[in-house]
Amino acid sequence: MKIICIGRNYADHAKEMSAPLPETPIFFMKPETALLRTRDFFYPKFTSDLHYECEIVIKIDKVGKNIQEKFAHTYYSSLTLGIDFTARDVQKKCKENGLPWEIAKSFDQSAPLSKQWISFKDVSQNISFELEHNGDIVQKGCSDHMIFSFDQIIAYVSRFITLKKGDLIFTGTPSGVGPVKIGDQLKARLMGEEILSFYVR
Ligand code: ZN
């Protein structure tokens, strides 16, 4: 199983990062060891500027390579929410030196994920979600604000990498990303329903 994450998929987030809008999807990967499903998150020692990024996550249902956009919808049927934790200080150094982002993005437990999967049949076309940080709503997103749709992401990624059953795609974060500290609580809601809640320890 692998986790594919899309960068800069919301114009408002690209703007807050002073990054140009992408012409094709930008992706990076996290290993299976990044998943965190049932426990609280432990703040890693190698960063002092850890940021949350709340994202819609879709699960791949069957193997596929070079998937055409018009058939991409047959490759997934459920979604949930996850956090793409990012060591922003480490990522900044990687960017400045033209280095890969793995040490900033792909470390153990960097991908807390809700245990609750929701069928696409049960949601409207525009999927809204939000992240609450210590009681304040800090991120609000809607799938129709994504620069690249789920289908476009699948078509693009599968040109390079075979997608397999159980693979996850984190589809990018809206604006409002920010730092967490030990003791903080994060809660994520999909279409108004809380499906992920944990503490930073
Ligand atoms: Zn992200």
PDB file of C-alpha atoms and ligand atoms in Angstrom:
ATOM      1  CA  MET A   1       0.000   0.000   0.000  1.00  0.00           C
ATOM      2  CA  LYS A   2       1.210   3.478  -0.785  1.00  0.00           C
ATOM      3  CA  ILE A   3       0.017   6.986  -0.080  1.00  0.00           C
ATOM      4  CA  ILE A   4       0.114   9.543  -2.865  1.00  0.00           C
ATOM      5  CA  CYS A   5      -0.243  13.193  -1.877  1.00  0.00           C
ATOM      6  CA  ILE A   6      -1.110  16.065  -4.175  1.00  0.00           C
ATOM      7  CA  GLY A   7       0.559  19.428  -3.577  1.00  0.00           C
ATOM      8  CA  ARG A   8      -0.875  22.874  -4.319  1.00  0.00           C
ATOM      9  CA  ASN A   9      -4.291  21.638  -5.421  1.00  0.00           C
ATOM     10  CA  TYR A  10      -6.173  24.656  -4.052  1.00  0.00           C
ATOM     11  CA  ALA A  11      -5.392  28.108  -5.436  1.00  0.00           C
ATOM     12  CA  ASP A  12      -5.839  29.817  -2.028  1.00  0.00           C
ATOM     13  CA  HIS A  13      -3.247  27.490  -0.427  1.00  0.00           C
ATOM     14  CA  ALA A  14      -0.742  27.945  -3.293  1.00  0.00           C
ATOM     15  CA  LYS A  15      -1.165  31.689  -2.740  1.00  0.00           C
ATOM     16  CA  GLU A  16      -0.533  31.510   1.026  1.00  0.00           C
ATOM     17  CA  MET A  17       2.640  29.495   0.286  1.00  0.00           C
ATOM     18  CA  SER A  18       3.702  32.075  -2.363  1.00  0.00           C
ATOM     19  CA  ALA A  19       3.870  29.187  -4.838  1.00  0.00           C
ATOM     20  CA  PRO A  20       2.800  29.369  -8.494  1.00  0.00           C
ATOM     21  CA  LEU A  21      -0.311  27.466  -9.624  1.00  0.00           C
ATOM     22  CA  PRO A  22       0.656  24.084 -11.061  1.00  0.00           C
ATOM     23  CA  GLU A  23       0.047  23.241 -14.723  1.00  0.00           C
ATOM     24  CA  THR A  24      -0.050  19.515 -13.969  1.00  0.00           C
ATOM     25  CA  PRO A  25      -0.717  17.832 -10.614  1.00  0.00           C
ATOM     26  CA  ILE A  26       2.281  17.843  -8.252  1.00  0.00           C
ATOM     27  CA  PHE A  27       2.632  14.703  -6.217  1.00  0.00           C
ATOM     28  CA  PHE A  28       4.849  13.111  -3.600  1.00  0.00           C
ATOM     29  CA  MET A  29       4.495   9.930  -1.596  1.00  0.00           C
ATOM     30  CA  LYS A  30       4.323   8.757   1.983  1.00  0.00           C
ATOM     31  CA  PRO A  31       5.069   5.152   2.989  1.00  0.00           C
ATOM     32  CA  GLU A  32       2.596   2.900   4.816  1.00  0.00           C
ATOM     33  CA  THR A  33       4.459   3.649   8.072  1.00  0.00           C
ATOM     34  CA  ALA A  34       3.153   7.242   7.845  1.00  0.00           C
ATOM     35  CA  LEU A  35      -0.403   6.093   8.623  1.00  0.00           C
ATOM     36  CA  LEU A  36      -1.836   6.891  12.042  1.00  0.00           C
ATOM     37  CA  ARG A  37      -5.352   5.597  12.632  1.00  0.00           C
ATOM     38  CA  THR A  38      -6.173   5.064  16.260  1.00  0.00           C
ATOM     39  CA  ARG A  39      -3.726   6.855  18.477  1.00  0.00           C
ATOM     40  CA  ASP A  40      -2.749  10.383  19.319  1.00  0.00           C
ATOM     41  CA  PHE A  41       0.057  11.989  17.381  1.00  0.00           C
ATOM     42  CA  PHE A  42       3.491  12.423  18.923  1.00  0.00           C
ATOM     43  CA  TYR A  43       5.340  15.611  17.983  1.00  0.00           C
ATOM     44  CA  PRO A  44       8.560  14.617  16.183  1.00  0.00           C
ATOM     45  CA  LYS A  45      11.891  15.771  17.584  1.00  0.00           C
ATOM     46  CA  PHE A  46      13.408  16.945  14.297  1.00  0.00           C
ATOM     47  CA  THR A  47      11.089  19.901  13.714  1.00  0.00           C
ATOM     48  CA  SER A  48       9.967  22.986  15.593  1.00  0.00           C
ATOM     49  CA  ASP A  49       7.397  24.119  13.016  1.00  0.00           C
ATOM     50  CA  LEU A  50       5.000  21.252  12.369  1.00  0.00           C
ATOM     51  CA  HIS A  51       1.942  22.207  10.286  1.00  0.00           C
ATOM     52  CA  TYR A  52      -1.417  20.510   9.804  1.00  0.00           C
ATOM     53  CA  GLU A  53      -2.888  20.180   6.302  1.00  0.00           C
ATOM     54  CA  CYS A  54      -6.418  18.744   6.275  1.00  0.00           C
ATOM     55  CA  GLU A  55      -7.292  16.903   3.056  1.00  0.00           C
ATOM     56  CA  ILE A  56      -9.929  14.745   1.381  1.00  0.00           C
ATOM     57  CA  VAL A  57      -8.526  11.229   0.962  1.00  0.00           C
ATOM     58  CA  ILE A  58      -9.794   8.722  -1.603  1.00  0.00           C
ATOM     59  CA  LYS A  59      -9.105   4.987  -1.660  1.00  0.00           C
ATOM     60  CA  ILE A  60      -8.245   3.096  -4.839  1.00  0.00           C
ATOM     61  CA  ASP A  61     -10.472   0.026  -5.396  1.00  0.00           C
ATOM     62  CA  LYS A  62      -8.603  -1.847  -8.144  1.00  0.00           C
ATOM     63  CA  VAL A  63      -5.300  -1.999  -9.963  1.00  0.00           C
ATOM     64  CA  GLY A  64      -4.782   0.428 -12.844  1.00  0.00           C
ATOM     65  CA  LYS A  65      -2.095   1.918 -15.058  1.00  0.00           C
ATOM     66  CA  ASN A  66      -2.522   4.662 -17.682  1.00  0.00           C
ATOM     67  CA  ILE A  67      -6.118   5.175 -16.562  1.00  0.00           C
ATOM     68  CA  GLN A  68      -8.086   7.451 -18.861  1.00  0.00           C
ATOM     69  CA  GLU A  69      -9.783  10.364 -17.127  1.00  0.00           C
ATOM     70  CA  LYS A  70     -13.199   9.255 -18.390  1.00  0.00           C
ATOM     71  CA  PHE A  71     -12.799   5.855 -16.667  1.00  0.00           C
ATOM     72  CA  ALA A  72     -11.072   7.140 -13.513  1.00  0.00           C
ATOM     73  CA  HIS A  73     -14.331   7.296 -11.524  1.00  0.00           C
ATOM     74  CA  THR A  74     -14.550   3.482 -11.671  1.00  0.00           C
ATOM     75  CA  TYR A  75     -11.325   3.197  -9.661  1.00  0.00           C
ATOM     76  CA  TYR A  76     -12.587   4.701  -6.379  1.00  0.00           C
ATOM     77  CA  SER A  77     -15.844   4.748  -4.453  1.00  0.00           C
ATOM     78  CA  SER A  78     -15.130   6.055  -0.965  1.00  0.00           C
ATOM     79  CA  LEU A  79     -13.529   8.995   0.748  1.00  0.00           C
ATOM     80  CA  THR A  80     -12.493  10.204   4.153  1.00  0.00           C
ATOM     81  CA  LEU A  81     -10.345  12.931   5.729  1.00  0.00           C
ATOM     82  CA  GLY A  82      -6.715  12.869   6.749  1.00  0.00           C
ATOM     83  CA  ILE A  83      -3.963  15.206   7.867  1.00  0.00           C
ATOM     84  CA  ASP A  84      -0.808  15.642   5.815  1.00  0.00           C
ATOM     85  CA  PHE A  85       1.537  16.679   8.630  1.00  0.00           C
ATOM     86  CA  THR A  86       4.425  18.734   7.297  1.00  0.00           C
ATOM     87  CA  ALA A  87       7.624  19.808   9.036  1.00  0.00           C
ATOM     88  CA  ARG A  88       7.506  23.261   7.447  1.00  0.00           C
ATOM     89  CA  ASP A  89      10.965  24.329   8.639  1.00  0.00           C
ATOM     90  CA  VAL A  90      12.500  21.144   7.216  1.00  0.00           C
ATOM     91  CA  GLN A  91      10.498  21.475   3.974  1.00  0.00           C
ATOM     92  CA  LYS A  92      11.689  25.070   3.565  1.00  0.00           C
ATOM     93  CA  LYS A  93      15.327  23.916   3.741  1.00  0.00           C
ATOM     94  CA  CYS A  94      14.610  21.115   1.243  1.00  0.00           C
ATOM     95  CA  LYS A  95      13.020  23.617  -1.152  1.00  0.00           C
ATOM     96  CA  GLU A  96      15.877  26.107  -0.802  1.00  0.00           C
ATOM     97  CA  ASN A  97      18.406  23.394  -1.612  1.00  0.00           C
ATOM     98  CA  GLY A  98      16.355  21.778  -4.390  1.00  0.00           C
ATOM     99  CA  LEU A  99      16.136  18.548  -2.381  1.00  0.00           C
ATOM    100  CA  PRO A 100      13.256  16.026  -2.125  1.00  0.00           C
ATOM    101  CA  TRP A 101      10.607  16.577   0.584  1.00  0.00           C
ATOM    102  CA  GLU A 102      10.465  13.125   2.196  1.00  0.00           C
ATOM    103  CA  ILE A 103      12.075  14.067   5.510  1.00  0.00           C
ATOM    104  CA  ALA A 104       9.543  16.908   5.853  1.00  0.00           C
ATOM    105  CA  LYS A 105       6.462  14.983   4.721  1.00  0.00           C
ATOM    106  CA  SER A 106       6.853  11.209   4.861  1.00  0.00           C
ATOM    107  CA  PHE A 107       8.008  10.474   8.402  1.00  0.00           C
ATOM    108  CA  ASP A 108       6.289   7.971  10.725  1.00  0.00           C
ATOM    109  CA  GLN A 109       2.718   8.972  11.706  1.00  0.00           C
ATOM    110  CA  SER A 110       2.734  11.958   9.348  1.00  0.00           C
ATOM    111  CA  ALA A 111      -0.638  10.835   7.928  1.00  0.00           C
ATOM    112  CA  PRO A 112      -3.378  10.624  10.589  1.00  0.00           C
ATOM    113  CA  LEU A 113      -6.443   9.173   8.884  1.00  0.00           C
ATOM    114  CA  SER A 114     -10.079   8.841   9.923  1.00  0.00           C
ATOM    115  CA  LYS A 115     -11.265   5.245  10.383  1.00  0.00           C
ATOM    116  CA  GLN A 116     -14.613   6.164   8.860  1.00  0.00           C
ATOM    117  CA  TRP A 117     -14.999   5.764   5.094  1.00  0.00           C
ATOM    118  CA  ILE A 118     -17.919   7.427   3.324  1.00  0.00           C
ATOM    119  CA  SER A 119     -19.338   6.266   0.029  1.00  0.00           C
ATOM    120  CA  PHE A 120     -19.383   8.778  -2.822  1.00  0.00           C
ATOM    121  CA  LYS A 121     -23.022   7.723  -3.258  1.00  0.00           C
ATOM    122  CA  ASP A 122     -23.789   9.360   0.084  1.00  0.00           C
ATOM    123  CA  VAL A 123     -22.233  12.771  -0.594  1.00  0.00           C
ATOM    124  CA  SER A 124     -23.159  15.589  -2.931  1.00  0.00           C
ATOM    125  CA  GLN A 125     -20.894  16.589  -5.794  1.00  0.00           C
ATOM    126  CA  ASN A 126     -19.344  19.427  -3.801  1.00  0.00           C
ATOM    127  CA  ILE A 127     -17.773  17.837  -0.761  1.00  0.00           C
ATOM    128  CA  SER A 128     -17.180  20.308   2.047  1.00  0.00           C
ATOM    129  CA  PHE A 129     -14.817  19.754   4.945  1.00  0.00           C
ATOM    130  CA  GLU A 130     -13.249  21.712   7.764  1.00  0.00           C
ATOM    131  CA  LEU A 131     -10.552  21.456  10.386  1.00  0.00           C
ATOM    132  CA  GLU A 132     -10.905  22.657  13.958  1.00  0.00           C
ATOM    133  CA  HIS A 133      -7.732  23.478  15.931  1.00  0.00           C
ATOM    134  CA  ASN A 134      -8.273  23.893  19.702  1.00  0.00           C
ATOM    135  CA  GLY A 135     -11.875  24.913  19.065  1.00  0.00           C
ATOM    136  CA  ASP A 136     -11.205  27.360  16.199  1.00  0.00           C
ATOM    137  CA  ILE A 137     -12.108  26.532  12.610  1.00  0.00           C
ATOM    138  CA  VAL A 138      -8.830  27.067  10.762  1.00  0.00           C
ATOM    139  CA  GLN A 139      -9.415  25.379   7.399  1.00  0.00           C
ATOM    140  CA  LYS A 140     -12.532  25.188   5.252  1.00  0.00           C
ATOM    141  CA  GLY A 141     -12.424  23.395   1.927  1.00  0.00           C
ATOM    142  CA  CYS A 142     -14.701  22.218  -0.820  1.00  0.00           C
ATOM    143  CA  SER A 143     -13.860  19.676  -3.502  1.00  0.00           C
ATOM    144  CA  ASP A 144     -15.101  21.968  -6.283  1.00  0.00           C
ATOM    145  CA  HIS A 145     -12.237  24.344  -5.428  1.00  0.00           C
ATOM    146  CA  MET A 146      -9.634  21.736  -6.291  1.00  0.00           C
ATOM    147  CA  ILE A 147      -7.501  22.708  -9.284  1.00  0.00           C
ATOM    148  CA  PHE A 148      -7.290  19.052 -10.388  1.00  0.00           C
ATOM    149  CA  SER A 149     -10.315  16.787  -9.869  1.00  0.00           C
ATOM    150  CA  PHE A 150     -10.110  13.280  -8.403  1.00  0.00           C
ATOM    151  CA  ASP A 151     -10.372  11.881 -11.958  1.00  0.00           C
ATOM    152  CA  GLN A 152      -7.644  14.155 -13.338  1.00  0.00           C
ATOM    153  CA  ILE A 153      -5.342  13.230 -10.443  1.00  0.00           C
ATOM    154  CA  ILE A 154      -5.841   9.493 -11.051  1.00  0.00           C
ATOM    155  CA  ALA A 155      -5.270   9.854 -14.799  1.00  0.00           C
ATOM    156  CA  TYR A 156      -2.078  11.827 -14.245  1.00  0.00           C
ATOM    157  CA  VAL A 157      -0.532   9.780 -11.432  1.00  0.00           C
ATOM    158  CA  SER A 158      -1.268   6.453 -13.177  1.00  0.00           C
ATOM    159  CA  ARG A 159       0.799   7.550 -16.186  1.00  0.00           C
ATOM    160  CA  PHE A 160       3.857   7.129 -13.951  1.00  0.00           C
ATOM    161  CA  ILE A 161       2.852   4.796 -11.141  1.00  0.00           C
ATOM    162  CA  THR A 162       0.560   1.749 -11.142  1.00  0.00           C
ATOM    163  CA  LEU A 163      -2.280   2.275  -8.688  1.00  0.00           C
ATOM    164  CA  LYS A 164      -3.265  -0.740  -6.609  1.00  0.00           C
ATOM    165  CA  LYS A 165      -6.243  -1.692  -4.473  1.00  0.00           C
ATOM    166  CA  GLY A 166      -5.959   0.000  -1.078  1.00  0.00           C
ATOM    167  CA  ASP A 167      -3.691   2.833  -2.201  1.00  0.00           C
ATOM    168  CA  LEU A 168      -4.664   6.207  -0.761  1.00  0.00           C
ATOM    169  CA  ILE A 169      -4.602   9.609  -2.420  1.00  0.00           C
ATOM    170  CA  PHE A 170      -4.445  12.755  -0.269  1.00  0.00           C
ATOM    171  CA  THR A 171      -5.928  15.310  -2.649  1.00  0.00           C
ATOM    172  CA  GLY A 172      -4.414  18.560  -1.377  1.00  0.00           C
ATOM    173  CA  THR A 173      -5.192  21.143   1.276  1.00  0.00           C
ATOM    174  CA  PRO A 174      -7.053  24.455   1.208  1.00  0.00           C
ATOM    175  CA  SER A 175      -5.665  27.625   2.827  1.00  0.00           C
ATOM    176  CA  GLY A 176      -5.351  28.072   6.564  1.00  0.00           C
ATOM    177  CA  VAL A 177      -2.480  25.670   7.250  1.00  0.00           C
ATOM    178  CA  GLY A 178      -0.651  26.426  10.456  1.00  0.00           C
ATOM    179  CA  PRO A 179       1.500  25.125  13.296  1.00  0.00           C
ATOM    180  CA  VAL A 180       0.548  22.792  16.137  1.00  0.00           C
ATOM    181  CA  LYS A 181       2.146  22.363  19.548  1.00  0.00           C
ATOM    182  CA  ILE A 182       2.055  19.642  22.163  1.00  0.00           C
ATOM    183  CA  GLY A 183      -1.346  19.512  23.862  1.00  0.00           C
ATOM    184  CA  ASP A 184      -3.296  20.770  20.830  1.00  0.00           C
ATOM    185  CA  GLN A 185      -6.436  19.040  19.612  1.00  0.00           C
ATOM    186  CA  LEU A 186      -7.412  18.655  15.953  1.00  0.00           C
ATOM    187  CA  LYS A 187     -10.902  17.697  14.757  1.00  0.00           C
ATOM    188  CA  ALA A 188     -11.858  17.213  11.127  1.00  0.00           C
ATOM    189  CA  ARG A 189     -15.408  17.290   9.802  1.00  0.00           C
ATOM    190  CA  LEU A 190     -16.706  16.036   6.462  1.00  0.00           C
ATOM    191  CA  MET A 191     -20.041  17.508   5.353  1.00  0.00           C
ATOM    192  CA  GLY A 192     -20.495  18.710   8.947  1.00  0.00           C
ATOM    193  CA  GLU A 193     -19.855  15.328  10.585  1.00  0.00           C
ATOM    194  CA  GLU A 194     -16.815  14.899  12.816  1.00  0.00           C
ATOM    195  CA  ILE A 195     -14.869  11.875  11.601  1.00  0.00           C
ATOM    196  CA  LEU A 196     -11.357  12.498  12.949  1.00  0.00           C
ATOM    197  CA  SER A 197     -10.241  13.814  16.333  1.00  0.00           C
ATOM    198  CA  PHE A 198      -6.913  13.447  18.118  1.00  0.00           C
ATOM    199  CA  TYR A 199      -4.414  15.203  20.352  1.00  0.00           C
ATOM    200  CA  VAL A 200      -0.802  16.182  19.713  1.00  0.00           C
ATOM    201  CA  ARG A 201       1.307  14.633  22.491  1.00  0.00           C
TER     202      ARG A 201
HETATM  203 ZN    ZN B   1      -0.754  18.333   1.696  1.00  0.00          ZN
END
